[in-house]
Structures are given as structure tokens and as C-alpha cells.
Amino acid sequence: MKLKALKVCEVNQYIKRILVSDPILYNINVEGEISNFKHHYNGHMYFTLKDESSKIRCVMFNGDNRNIDFSPKEGMKVIITGYISVYERDGSYQLYAKKIKQKGVGDLYAAFEKLKKRLEAEGMFDNVFKKKLPYLPKKIGVVTSSTGAAIKDIITVIQRRFSSVNIVIYPVHVQGEKAPMEIVEALRYFNTRDDIDLIITGRGGGSIEELWAFNDEEVARTIFKLKIPIISAVGHETDFTIADFVADLRAPTPSAAGELATPILHELKSRLEDNLIRLEFVMKNSLKDKENSLKMLRNNLKTYSPENKLKASKERLDVLYKDIRRVMKSVQDNSNNKLENLIGRLDALSPLSTLNRGYSIPLDQESKVIKSVKRVKKDDIVDILLKDGKITGKIISINESHE
Amino acid sequence: MKNEKEKLSFEDAIEKLEGIIAKLEEGDLSLDQSLEEFQKGIELYRHCSNVLVDVDGKIKVILDNGADTPEEVDFEEDL
């Protein structure tokens, strides 16, 4: 019997029917590594799942991939739940993924939660142990990969804000087996130095496995024991690691760590300069105030000064002096009048006027007036004063008159 | 005293400076006191100013070459 030739589409339809009715292929879990991942603009995801020796094409439709809580990436190990069917157009079978989850992630989350609970119970996350960050660090130690975006972000932000701070980078692997030990070593090394006043450790974003070094218990304990304050900056805002909890401060991103670590230099400078201006202003004002009160005091002092009193006294003295002068003058004038009067009277009584009237005055040799005949004897020499001169004579006779 | 002042952090120093200004602004001080406070304020300003320029913004990277004391070299972006 000659078989009737089938059309290609009929063959594919037939295979498809067999495959989809298979009780195993209808609902299976497949584990493997993602490669050739494409997220098509129509929302569907196309990729290949592979292991060491084999691969299978996969598709995950828009409606199914909408609720994935991570972004599938090249090389990611995943477990896919779905069914096998045929893409009739290409005649190829593929795995139609209904669910996808990261392999081992569940274990990692469990380990993370367990360690977190244990360390929290030990008090390692307590606020009392959090050290205060220096306001103005001089030297910042950075523990991260020297090639990643994290270090560039940290340096860029710090230099923009506070360009004069020194940065020392201790390059470490931030993922992989060696990473935790290297991070621990780097942290311990910085802790032995006394010139580092702040440490930043962290890395850029990644999957939970990639961030895993920062969930290492030894790393956590080393961070806890540091004498230097430390900022942890691991991944993105939504990523939390044990290091974040135990560090003195968690920065949501490496850039944010740079911001938290340093103040903005020009703001500090202007704050400082403002203060200088205020200080000088206030001092100047204070001096001016003091000067003004001094001036006032000086004026007061002038008003009540002895000089002023002296002046007043002098004026009073002047008045008194004038008074006394006036009084004196009138007294003197009075006296003068009296004197003239007296002199007139005296004049009238003067012997000279007697002489004028023709009398003469005998004087003895001692120029005393001879008022009585009893004063002279015969032959005594006597002077006789006349109106116009003196004559000298000798007593020839004495005749005493008797009344 | 000098050593103490050198250890004084920028933050503490600038806060002290602001305290002094507030005290001067109240105006209750004697001339001697205000001159003394002013002098202190100027010293704090200088201290803060020095702190800001004290560091030189170098970026170094530790080279762990297995020696006891790791070496520190200048950081280059393409390292």
C-alpha cells in the first residue's frame, strides 16, 4: 500500500498533537542557563536554555512574563516550568515557559533571612553601635572593585562635592568565591591605619548571587568590629544586604554613599565666610556702641567738669570783683572829698598862711617853735621864719608880759 | 591648648564660632570680653579655613603585592 504524501504542515500538526498530549511534556520543570536572551518589543521573551551538552529553544509570552520579579539575563541559571510544543511554522519544538525562577535563589534568600535573624538577635544591627560619621572626612578608604561603575560613581560624586578629600581605594573582587575574604582583608587593613576617617564599601547592582559577598557572615562581623565608621553601598535602592544592616550607615547606591560621606565644600566655605562677615560686623558695631557711650560720657564729664565749675566760679568772682571795685571807688571818692575839705581846712590853719598874713615864727636851734619867752635866754640864737625866708638873730632882751 | 585646637573638628569649630557671634550679638559683654571673644572667633575661623584647605584631594590605590605593608600608588581610571 502506497502511503499518501503528507503536507509539511500536516506532519508538524501531527507531531504537535503527540507532544502536547504527552503527560510528561505537558507540564515539566527544566533547569539550565539562559543564553541568546531577547525581550521582543511585543513583550514576548525568546531565549535558549542550555547546559554543558545541550540546548532547547524557549519562549515566554507577554502574559506569562509580566509578573517576573527579576530580569532574566545571559548566563543566569534558572528553572522553568512549562510545556513542550511545536512551533509549526519552523517545525521546531520549544519549551513554552509559564513560570521562571532563579536557581538557588530560594536557598540564598533563606540563608540571608537566617543569618539576618541570627545577627540581629546578637544585637549587631543595634543603633547604639552605630558610629557617627565624620562631618568632614580627610581620607576616605574605599573597598570595592577598581574596575566597576561603583568606584567611578563614588569618586565622581565626592570630587564634585568636596574635591579636596583624599581617597584610598583597596581594590577587591566584589563577587565570586574570593570576594568575602578580600573584602574582610581590605576592611581589616584600613582599620589598622589611623589616617582613614571613613570607609565606604559596596558595589553596583546585580543579582542576589552577585551581591552575595556582602551577605557573608565574616564580612558582617568585620564591619561590626571596625573602629572606623563605615558606609555600606551595595547595589540599587531596592537591594538590602547584611552589610547594609551592620554598617553605620546604608547608602542606597554607591553615588549616594559619596553624597553621604562628604559635605559640599563651597557650602561650607560660604557658611564660614558668612560667619566671618557677621563676626566682624558684630565686633565693629559693638566697638561703635562702646565709642558712642564713651562720647556721651565725655560730654557728661565736660558738663560736670571742674573746668566748667572753675569758669562759673571765675565769672562769679569777676562780678564780685567789679562790685567791690565799685564800692571801693565810691568809698575812695568820698574820702577824697573829705580829704580835700580837710586839706582846705588844714590850709587855713597852716603856719604858712599865718606868715602870709605878716606874722613870723621864731625857732630855736633845734627848729622847734618857740611859743614862750620862757624858752629863751639872753644871747640865744634864734631863727625867725618870715613869709619869704628866714632871718637869724640874737636875743637881746626878754620881757615877759603879765596878765 | 594648641594641640587641642588642632584636633578640633571643623563642625565643632564652626559651631563654636557661631556661638561666639551670638554672644557678641547679645551685646552684654564688656569691651575686654568682646575683644577676647572676637579674637577667639578669628582663630576659629582660621582653623576652619585651614581644615578646608588642609587636604589635597589625592586618589590612591592599595597594591597588595604580598608584602607586609601594602603599597599605595596613584589611581588611574583605567586601572
Short mmCIF file of C-alpha atoms in Angstrom, two decimals:
data_model
loop_
_atom_site.label_atom_id
_atom_site.label_comp_id
_atom_site.label_asym_id
_atom_site.label_seq_id
_atom_site.Cartn_x
_atom_site.Cartn_y
_atom_site.Cartn_z
CA MET A 1 0.00 0.00 0.00
CA LYS A 2 1.39 3.25 -1.07
CA LEU A 3 1.31 5.87 1.59
CA LYS A 4 -0.19 9.17 0.70
CA ALA A 5 2.29 12.01 0.88
CA LEU A 6 1.59 14.38 3.71
CA LYS A 7 1.96 18.06 3.63
CA VAL A 8 4.69 19.58 5.83
CA CYS A 9 2.12 21.31 7.93
CA GLU A 10 0.26 18.10 8.47
CA VAL A 11 3.44 16.46 9.78
CA ASN A 12 4.10 19.30 12.13
CA GLN A 13 0.50 19.30 13.28
CA TYR A 14 0.73 15.59 13.97
CA ILE A 15 3.96 15.89 15.95
CA LYS A 16 2.48 18.75 17.87
CA ARG A 17 -0.55 16.67 18.76
CA ILE A 18 1.64 13.87 20.06
CA LEU A 19 3.83 16.18 22.07
CA VAL A 20 1.06 18.16 23.71
CA SER A 21 -0.81 15.06 24.68
CA ASP A 22 2.27 13.59 26.39
CA PRO A 23 1.62 13.51 30.15
CA ILE A 24 5.24 14.38 30.96
CA LEU A 25 5.94 17.06 28.39
CA TYR A 26 2.65 18.66 29.20
CA ASN A 27 3.93 20.00 32.48
CA ILE A 28 7.66 19.91 33.17
CA ASN A 29 10.39 21.73 35.10
CA VAL A 30 13.60 22.33 33.18
CA GLU A 31 16.76 23.75 34.61
CA GLY A 32 19.52 25.39 32.63
CA GLU A 33 21.36 28.55 31.76
CA ILE A 34 19.85 31.35 29.75
CA SER A 35 21.52 32.39 26.52
CA ASN A 36 20.54 34.41 23.45
CA PHE A 37 18.02 36.24 25.55
CA LYS A 38 15.74 38.61 23.65
CA HIS A 39 12.90 40.58 25.09
CA HIS A 40 10.90 41.34 21.95
CA TYR A 41 9.06 44.62 21.63
CA ASN A 42 5.78 42.73 21.50
CA GLY A 43 6.51 41.73 25.10
CA HIS A 44 7.38 38.09 24.48
CA MET A 45 10.70 36.70 25.66
CA TYR A 46 12.77 34.47 23.42
CA PHE A 47 15.86 32.65 24.63
CA THR A 48 17.73 29.40 24.65
CA LEU A 49 18.13 27.24 27.73
CA LYS A 50 21.33 25.27 27.80
CA ASP A 51 23.52 23.04 29.88
CA GLU A 52 27.01 21.65 29.22
CA SER A 53 25.95 19.49 26.32
CA SER A 54 22.59 20.55 25.01
CA LYS A 55 20.14 23.34 24.40
CA ILE A 56 16.45 23.95 23.89
CA ARG A 57 14.66 26.98 22.49
CA CYS A 58 12.30 28.73 24.85
CA VAL A 59 9.57 31.31 24.62
CA MET A 60 7.74 33.07 27.38
CA PHE A 61 4.72 35.07 26.34
CA ASN A 62 3.89 38.52 27.39
CA GLY A 63 1.03 37.41 29.60
CA ASP A 64 3.25 34.97 31.46
CA ASN A 65 6.40 37.04 31.86
CA ARG A 66 4.64 40.10 33.21
CA ASN A 67 4.96 39.03 36.85
CA ILE A 68 8.62 38.01 36.97
CA ASP A 69 10.32 39.75 39.91
CA PHE A 70 13.77 39.81 38.31
CA SER A 71 15.19 40.48 34.89
CA PRO A 72 16.38 37.33 33.19
CA LYS A 73 19.88 37.77 31.81
CA GLU A 74 22.52 35.94 29.86
CA GLY A 75 24.18 33.21 31.88
CA MET A 76 21.55 33.20 34.58
CA LYS A 77 20.75 29.77 35.97
CA VAL A 78 17.01 29.30 36.04
CA ILE A 79 14.32 26.70 36.49
CA ILE A 80 11.48 26.96 34.03
CA THR A 81 8.06 25.44 34.44
CA GLY A 82 6.08 24.97 31.23
CA TYR A 83 5.25 22.61 28.43
CA ILE A 84 6.82 21.39 25.22
CA SER A 85 5.11 22.12 21.98
CA VAL A 86 5.88 22.66 18.33
CA TYR A 87 6.24 25.92 16.51
CA GLU A 88 4.61 24.73 13.35
CA ARG A 89 5.98 27.42 11.05
CA ASP A 90 9.60 26.39 11.73
CA GLY A 91 8.93 22.79 12.55
CA SER A 92 10.82 23.15 15.76
CA TYR A 93 9.79 22.18 19.19
CA GLN A 94 10.29 24.57 22.03
CA LEU A 95 9.73 24.99 25.70
CA TYR A 96 6.83 27.29 26.43
CA ALA A 97 7.64 28.83 29.78
CA LYS A 98 4.78 29.60 32.14
CA LYS A 99 6.96 30.34 35.17
CA ILE A 100 10.63 31.12 35.62
CA LYS A 101 12.66 31.34 38.80
CA GLN A 102 16.35 31.78 39.55
CA LYS A 103 18.02 28.60 40.56
CA GLY A 104 19.32 28.53 44.10
CA VAL A 105 17.81 31.91 44.84
CA GLY A 106 15.30 30.44 47.17
CA ASP A 107 18.14 28.88 49.12
CA LEU A 108 20.05 32.15 49.13
CA TYR A 109 17.05 34.08 50.39
CA ALA A 110 16.55 31.53 53.11
CA ALA A 111 20.21 31.74 54.10
CA PHE A 112 20.03 35.52 54.04
CA GLU A 113 16.99 35.62 56.30
CA LYS A 114 18.51 33.09 58.67
CA LEU A 115 21.80 34.99 59.01
CA LYS A 116 19.98 38.29 59.31
CA LYS A 117 17.84 36.96 62.16
CA ARG A 118 20.85 35.50 63.96
CA LEU A 119 22.98 38.63 63.74
CA GLU A 120 20.04 40.81 64.64
CA ALA A 121 19.47 38.70 67.73
CA GLU A 122 23.12 39.24 68.65
CA GLY A 123 22.45 42.97 68.55
CA MET A 124 24.79 43.64 65.67
CA PHE A 125 22.29 45.92 63.94
CA ASP A 126 21.53 47.94 67.06
CA ASN A 127 21.63 51.68 66.72
CA VAL A 128 23.68 52.01 69.88
CA PHE A 129 26.63 50.52 68.00
CA LYS A 130 26.32 52.85 65.05
CA LYS A 131 29.24 55.23 64.92
CA LYS A 132 28.78 58.84 63.93
CA LEU A 133 30.21 59.68 60.55
CA PRO A 134 32.84 62.43 60.48
CA TYR A 135 31.39 65.70 59.28
CA LEU A 136 34.45 66.45 57.25
CA PRO A 137 36.47 63.32 56.43
CA LYS A 138 40.07 63.89 55.40
CA LYS A 139 40.76 60.50 53.96
CA ILE A 140 38.16 58.01 52.83
CA GLY A 141 39.01 54.35 52.36
CA VAL A 142 37.01 52.66 49.64
CA VAL A 143 36.69 48.89 49.45
CA THR A 144 35.29 47.90 46.09
CA SER A 145 36.25 46.77 42.65
CA SER A 146 38.63 49.17 40.94
CA THR A 147 37.02 48.50 37.60
CA GLY A 148 33.30 48.72 38.30
CA ALA A 149 30.92 51.61 37.92
CA ALA A 150 30.66 51.90 41.71
CA ILE A 151 34.17 53.30 42.20
CA LYS A 152 33.70 55.77 39.36
CA ASP A 153 30.38 56.94 40.82
CA ILE A 154 31.86 57.33 44.29
CA ILE A 155 34.89 59.28 43.04
CA THR A 156 32.80 61.49 40.76
CA VAL A 157 30.35 62.43 43.48
CA ILE A 158 32.98 63.02 46.14
CA GLN A 159 35.12 65.15 43.85
CA ARG A 160 32.14 67.21 42.78
CA ARG A 161 31.13 67.91 46.37
CA PHE A 162 34.37 68.06 48.26
CA SER A 163 37.28 67.93 45.86
CA SER A 164 39.98 68.23 48.47
CA VAL A 165 39.23 64.99 50.30
CA ASN A 166 41.73 62.16 49.89
CA ILE A 167 40.53 58.79 48.70
CA VAL A 168 42.34 55.49 49.13
CA ILE A 169 40.97 52.58 47.16
CA TYR A 170 41.54 49.00 48.22
CA PRO A 171 40.58 47.03 45.12
CA VAL A 172 38.80 43.76 45.79
CA HIS A 173 36.65 41.32 43.94
CA VAL A 174 33.08 42.11 44.82
CA GLN A 175 31.64 38.87 43.56
CA GLY A 176 32.75 35.30 43.35
CA GLU A 177 34.31 32.96 45.84
CA LYS A 178 37.30 35.13 46.75
CA ALA A 179 35.24 38.25 47.30
CA PRO A 180 34.26 37.89 51.00
CA MET A 181 37.82 37.15 52.15
CA GLU A 182 39.25 40.03 50.12
CA ILE A 183 36.66 42.43 51.48
CA VAL A 184 37.43 41.28 55.02
CA GLU A 185 41.17 41.75 54.45
CA ALA A 186 40.70 45.21 52.99
CA LEU A 187 38.47 46.32 55.86
CA ARG A 188 40.92 44.98 58.42
CA TYR A 189 43.78 46.73 56.67
CA PHE A 190 42.04 50.11 56.72
CA ASN A 191 41.19 49.55 60.37
CA THR A 192 44.90 49.35 61.22
CA ARG A 193 45.55 52.75 59.69
CA ASP A 194 44.91 55.83 61.75
CA ASP A 195 44.64 58.27 58.85
CA ILE A 196 41.42 56.86 57.43
CA ASP A 197 38.38 58.50 58.96
CA LEU A 198 35.67 56.87 56.92
CA ILE A 199 35.26 53.66 54.93
CA ILE A 200 32.90 53.05 52.06
CA THR A 201 32.36 49.51 50.84
CA GLY A 202 29.98 48.34 48.20
CA ARG A 203 29.40 47.61 44.55
CA GLY A 204 26.96 48.31 41.77
CA GLY A 205 23.72 46.49 41.23
CA GLY A 206 23.45 42.80 40.37
CA SER A 207 21.62 39.61 41.08
CA ILE A 208 21.41 38.27 44.59
CA GLU A 209 24.27 35.92 43.83
CA GLU A 210 26.40 38.78 42.60
CA LEU A 211 25.73 40.76 45.77
CA TRP A 212 26.27 37.69 47.93
CA ALA A 213 29.72 38.65 49.24
CA PHE A 214 28.01 41.42 51.18
CA ASN A 215 25.79 38.86 52.87
CA ASP A 216 28.80 36.96 54.17
CA GLU A 217 28.91 36.46 57.91
CA GLU A 218 32.64 37.14 58.22
CA VAL A 219 32.23 40.39 56.28
CA ALA A 220 29.39 41.37 58.59
CA ARG A 221 31.41 40.61 61.72
CA THR A 222 34.42 42.50 60.40
CA ILE A 223 32.26 45.52 59.65
CA PHE A 224 30.80 45.33 63.14
CA LYS A 225 34.23 45.34 64.77
CA LEU A 226 35.63 48.31 62.82
CA LYS A 227 36.73 51.31 64.85
CA ILE A 228 36.32 53.49 61.77
CA PRO A 229 32.80 54.49 60.68
CA ILE A 230 31.65 52.71 57.55
CA ILE A 231 29.04 53.31 54.87
CA SER A 232 27.70 50.31 53.01
CA ALA A 233 26.56 50.93 49.45
CA VAL A 234 25.52 47.74 47.75
CA GLY A 235 23.51 47.55 44.57
CA HIS A 236 20.41 49.59 43.94
CA GLU A 237 17.92 51.21 46.23
CA THR A 238 15.88 48.01 46.50
CA ASP A 239 18.82 45.76 47.33
CA PHE A 240 19.41 45.10 51.00
CA THR A 241 22.39 43.12 52.27
CA ILE A 242 23.62 42.08 55.69
CA ALA A 243 26.47 44.57 55.27
CA ASP A 244 23.86 47.33 54.94
CA PHE A 245 22.29 46.38 58.25
CA VAL A 246 25.50 46.14 60.21
CA ALA A 247 27.23 49.18 58.71
CA ASP A 248 26.98 52.53 60.46
CA LEU A 249 25.02 53.87 57.52
CA ARG A 250 23.40 52.29 54.48
CA ALA A 251 23.62 54.21 51.25
CA PRO A 252 21.05 53.19 48.64
CA THR A 253 23.67 53.39 45.88
CA PRO A 254 27.44 54.00 45.57
CA SER A 255 26.76 57.57 44.35
CA ALA A 256 24.61 58.15 47.40
CA ALA A 257 27.47 56.89 49.56
CA GLY A 258 29.65 59.61 48.08
CA GLU A 259 27.00 62.16 48.98
CA LEU A 260 26.52 60.86 52.50
CA ALA A 261 30.27 60.79 53.06
CA THR A 262 31.04 64.37 52.18
CA PRO A 263 29.58 67.82 52.66
CA ILE A 264 29.57 70.25 49.77
CA LEU A 265 32.80 72.21 50.00
CA HIS A 266 31.56 75.51 48.60
CA GLU A 267 28.61 75.44 51.01
CA LEU A 268 30.99 75.03 53.92
CA LYS A 269 33.15 77.82 52.58
CA SER A 270 30.25 80.22 52.21
CA ARG A 271 28.96 79.30 55.67
CA LEU A 272 32.41 80.03 57.04
CA GLU A 273 32.78 83.32 55.15
CA ASP A 274 29.30 84.40 56.24
CA ASN A 275 30.35 83.80 59.78
CA LEU A 276 33.48 85.87 59.35
CA ILE A 277 31.46 88.77 57.95
CA ARG A 278 28.99 88.51 60.81
CA LEU A 279 31.77 88.31 63.36
CA GLU A 280 33.46 91.43 62.01
CA PHE A 281 30.17 93.27 61.67
CA VAL A 282 29.12 92.48 65.20
CA MET A 283 32.52 93.46 66.56
CA LYS A 284 32.51 96.73 64.63
CA ASN A 285 29.03 97.51 65.90
CA SER A 286 29.98 96.64 69.41
CA LEU A 287 33.01 98.93 69.20
CA LYS A 288 30.90 101.73 67.72
CA ASP A 289 28.36 101.31 70.53
CA LYS A 290 31.10 101.47 73.08
CA GLU A 291 32.58 104.51 71.34
CA ASN A 292 29.22 106.25 71.36
CA SER A 293 28.68 105.63 75.03
CA LEU A 294 32.20 106.88 75.60
CA LYS A 295 31.38 110.06 73.71
CA MET A 296 28.28 110.52 75.78
CA LEU A 297 30.24 110.04 78.95
CA ARG A 298 32.80 112.53 77.77
CA ASN A 299 30.07 115.07 77.17
CA ASN A 300 28.66 114.40 80.60
CA LEU A 301 32.10 114.75 82.05
CA LYS A 302 32.55 118.06 80.27
CA THR A 303 29.26 119.37 81.61
CA TYR A 304 30.21 118.50 85.15
CA SER A 305 33.94 119.12 84.81
CA PRO A 306 35.93 121.24 87.35
CA GLU A 307 36.92 123.39 84.42
CA ASN A 308 33.33 124.37 83.95
CA LYS A 309 32.90 124.89 87.65
CA LEU A 310 36.03 126.98 87.64
CA LYS A 311 34.66 129.06 84.82
CA ALA A 312 31.42 129.62 86.70
CA SER A 313 33.30 130.47 89.84
CA LYS A 314 35.51 132.84 87.91
CA GLU A 315 32.53 134.59 86.44
CA ARG A 316 31.05 134.96 89.86
CA LEU A 317 34.36 136.18 91.15
CA ASP A 318 34.50 138.74 88.36
CA VAL A 319 31.12 140.04 89.31
CA LEU A 320 32.11 140.24 92.92
CA TYR A 321 35.36 141.92 91.98
CA LYS A 322 33.55 144.53 89.94
CA ASP A 323 31.16 145.07 92.80
CA ILE A 324 33.91 145.51 95.23
CA ARG A 325 35.75 147.84 92.85
CA ARG A 326 32.68 149.96 92.54
CA VAL A 327 32.12 150.06 96.23
CA MET A 328 35.78 150.80 96.86
CA LYS A 329 35.74 153.56 94.30
CA SER A 330 32.79 155.27 95.88
CA VAL A 331 34.39 154.92 99.28
CA GLN A 332 37.59 156.37 97.90
CA ASP A 333 35.79 159.21 96.18
CA ASN A 334 34.07 160.04 99.40
CA SER A 335 37.36 160.04 101.24
CA ASN A 336 38.98 162.22 98.64
CA ASN A 337 36.26 164.83 99.02
CA LYS A 338 36.67 164.68 102.73
CA LEU A 339 40.40 164.97 102.40
CA GLU A 340 40.19 168.00 100.15
CA ASN A 341 37.85 169.52 102.59
CA LEU A 342 40.25 168.74 105.35
CA ILE A 343 43.18 170.00 103.37
CA GLY A 344 41.33 173.26 102.80
CA ARG A 345 40.69 173.48 106.44
CA LEU A 346 44.22 172.47 107.20
CA ASP A 347 45.46 175.05 104.80
CA ALA A 348 43.57 177.68 106.68
CA LEU A 349 45.29 176.58 109.80
CA SER A 350 48.78 176.30 108.28
CA PRO A 351 51.52 178.44 109.76
CA LEU A 352 52.45 179.43 106.28
CA SER A 353 49.22 181.29 105.88
CA THR A 354 49.93 182.93 109.19
CA LEU A 355 53.27 184.02 107.77
CA ASN A 356 51.42 185.33 104.72
CA ARG A 357 49.37 187.40 106.94
CA GLY A 358 52.58 189.07 108.22
CA TYR A 359 53.33 187.03 111.28
CA SER A 360 56.70 185.41 111.91
CA ILE A 361 57.66 182.26 113.78
CA PRO A 362 60.72 182.00 115.99
CA LEU A 363 62.52 178.69 116.01
CA ASP A 364 65.27 177.54 118.31
CA GLN A 365 68.42 175.89 117.08
CA GLU A 366 66.59 172.59 117.02
CA SER A 367 63.96 174.14 114.72
CA LYS A 368 61.30 173.94 117.37
CA VAL A 369 58.77 176.70 117.60
CA ILE A 370 59.38 178.99 120.49
CA LYS A 371 56.00 179.57 121.95
CA SER A 372 57.01 181.22 125.20
CA VAL A 373 59.55 183.78 126.39
CA LYS A 374 60.44 181.26 129.00
CA ARG A 375 62.05 179.11 126.37
CA VAL A 376 64.81 181.57 125.59
CA LYS A 377 67.57 183.31 127.43
CA LYS A 378 69.54 186.39 126.58
CA ASP A 379 72.09 185.85 123.84
CA ASP A 380 70.34 182.68 122.49
CA ILE A 381 70.49 182.42 118.73
CA VAL A 382 67.08 182.14 117.16
CA ASP A 383 65.80 181.71 113.62
CA ILE A 384 62.79 183.71 112.60
CA LEU A 385 60.65 182.37 109.79
CA LEU A 386 59.12 185.03 107.59
CA LYS A 387 56.83 184.77 104.60
CA ASP A 388 59.70 184.81 102.16
CA GLY A 389 62.64 183.37 104.11
CA LYS A 390 64.46 183.20 107.42
CA ILE A 391 66.46 185.60 109.46
CA THR A 392 68.76 184.75 112.33
CA GLY A 393 69.13 186.98 115.43
CA LYS A 394 70.37 187.07 118.97
CA ILE A 395 68.13 187.64 121.98
CA ILE A 396 68.95 190.96 123.37
CA SER A 397 66.21 191.28 125.95
CA ILE A 398 63.36 189.29 127.32
CA ASN A 399 60.20 190.97 128.51
CA GLU A 400 57.68 188.62 129.95
CA SER A 401 54.20 190.02 129.86
CA HIS A 402 51.99 189.62 132.83
CA GLU A 403 48.24 189.45 132.54
CA MET B 1 45.97 74.27 74.10
CA LYS B 2 47.34 74.35 70.55
CA ASN B 3 47.18 70.66 70.16
CA GLU B 4 43.64 70.70 71.42
CA LYS B 5 42.72 73.29 68.85
CA GLU B 6 44.32 71.26 66.01
CA LYS B 7 42.22 68.30 66.94
CA LEU B 8 39.05 70.39 66.99
CA SER B 9 36.82 69.22 64.16
CA PHE B 10 35.53 71.62 61.55
CA GLU B 11 31.99 71.03 62.72
CA ASP B 12 32.77 71.75 66.37
CA ALA B 13 34.87 74.76 65.46
CA ILE B 14 32.25 76.37 63.24
CA GLU B 15 29.59 75.76 65.88
CA LYS B 16 31.78 77.44 68.47
CA LEU B 17 32.30 80.32 66.07
CA GLU B 18 28.56 80.71 65.64
CA GLY B 19 28.15 80.61 69.42
CA ILE B 20 30.65 83.44 69.82
CA ILE B 21 28.86 85.55 67.23
CA ALA B 22 25.55 85.01 69.04
CA LYS B 23 27.19 86.04 72.30
CA LEU B 24 28.62 89.18 70.71
CA GLU B 25 25.27 89.97 69.13
CA GLU B 26 23.61 89.95 72.54
CA GLY B 27 25.92 92.82 73.38
CA ASP B 28 26.18 92.17 77.10
CA LEU B 29 29.93 91.76 77.08
CA SER B 30 32.49 94.21 78.35
CA LEU B 31 34.95 95.63 75.85
CA ASP B 32 37.70 93.35 77.09
CA GLN B 33 35.41 90.35 76.90
CA SER B 34 34.19 91.17 73.43
CA LEU B 35 37.72 91.71 72.18
CA GLU B 36 38.68 88.39 73.68
CA GLU B 37 35.69 86.65 72.09
CA PHE B 38 36.42 88.33 68.77
CA GLN B 39 40.00 87.11 68.92
CA LYS B 40 38.77 83.59 69.64
CA GLY B 41 36.31 83.86 66.76
CA ILE B 42 39.03 84.88 64.33
CA GLU B 43 41.19 81.98 65.48
CA LEU B 44 38.30 79.55 64.97
CA TYR B 45 37.69 80.99 61.51
CA ARG B 46 41.35 80.48 60.62
CA HIS B 47 41.23 76.97 61.99
CA CYS B 48 38.17 76.08 59.91
CA SER B 49 39.67 77.71 56.87
CA ASN B 50 42.85 75.68 57.32
CA VAL B 51 40.90 72.48 57.75
CA LEU B 52 39.18 73.08 54.42
CA VAL B 53 42.41 73.51 52.51
CA ASP B 54 44.37 71.04 54.58
CA VAL B 55 43.61 68.01 52.48
CA ASP B 56 44.78 67.82 48.91
CA GLY B 57 42.29 65.57 47.15
CA LYS B 58 44.60 62.77 46.15
CA ILE B 59 43.29 59.44 44.97
CA LYS B 60 45.47 56.46 45.82
CA VAL B 61 45.02 52.79 45.34
CA ILE B 62 46.40 49.99 47.51
CA LEU B 63 48.59 47.47 45.72
CA ASP B 64 48.56 44.24 47.65
CA ASN B 65 51.81 42.79 46.43
CA GLY B 66 52.04 40.26 49.21
CA ALA B 67 54.39 42.42 51.26
CA ASP B 68 53.68 43.15 54.92
CA THR B 69 52.79 46.74 54.21
CA PRO B 70 50.76 47.13 51.06
CA GLU B 71 51.95 49.78 48.64
CA GLU B 72 49.94 52.88 47.80
CA VAL B 73 50.06 54.18 44.25
CA ASP B 74 48.24 56.88 42.31
CA PHE B 75 44.89 55.78 41.00
CA GLU B 76 44.30 55.80 37.28
CA GLU B 77 40.87 55.40 35.87
CA ASP B 78 41.85 52.59 33.54
CA LEU B 79 43.47 50.50 36.27
#
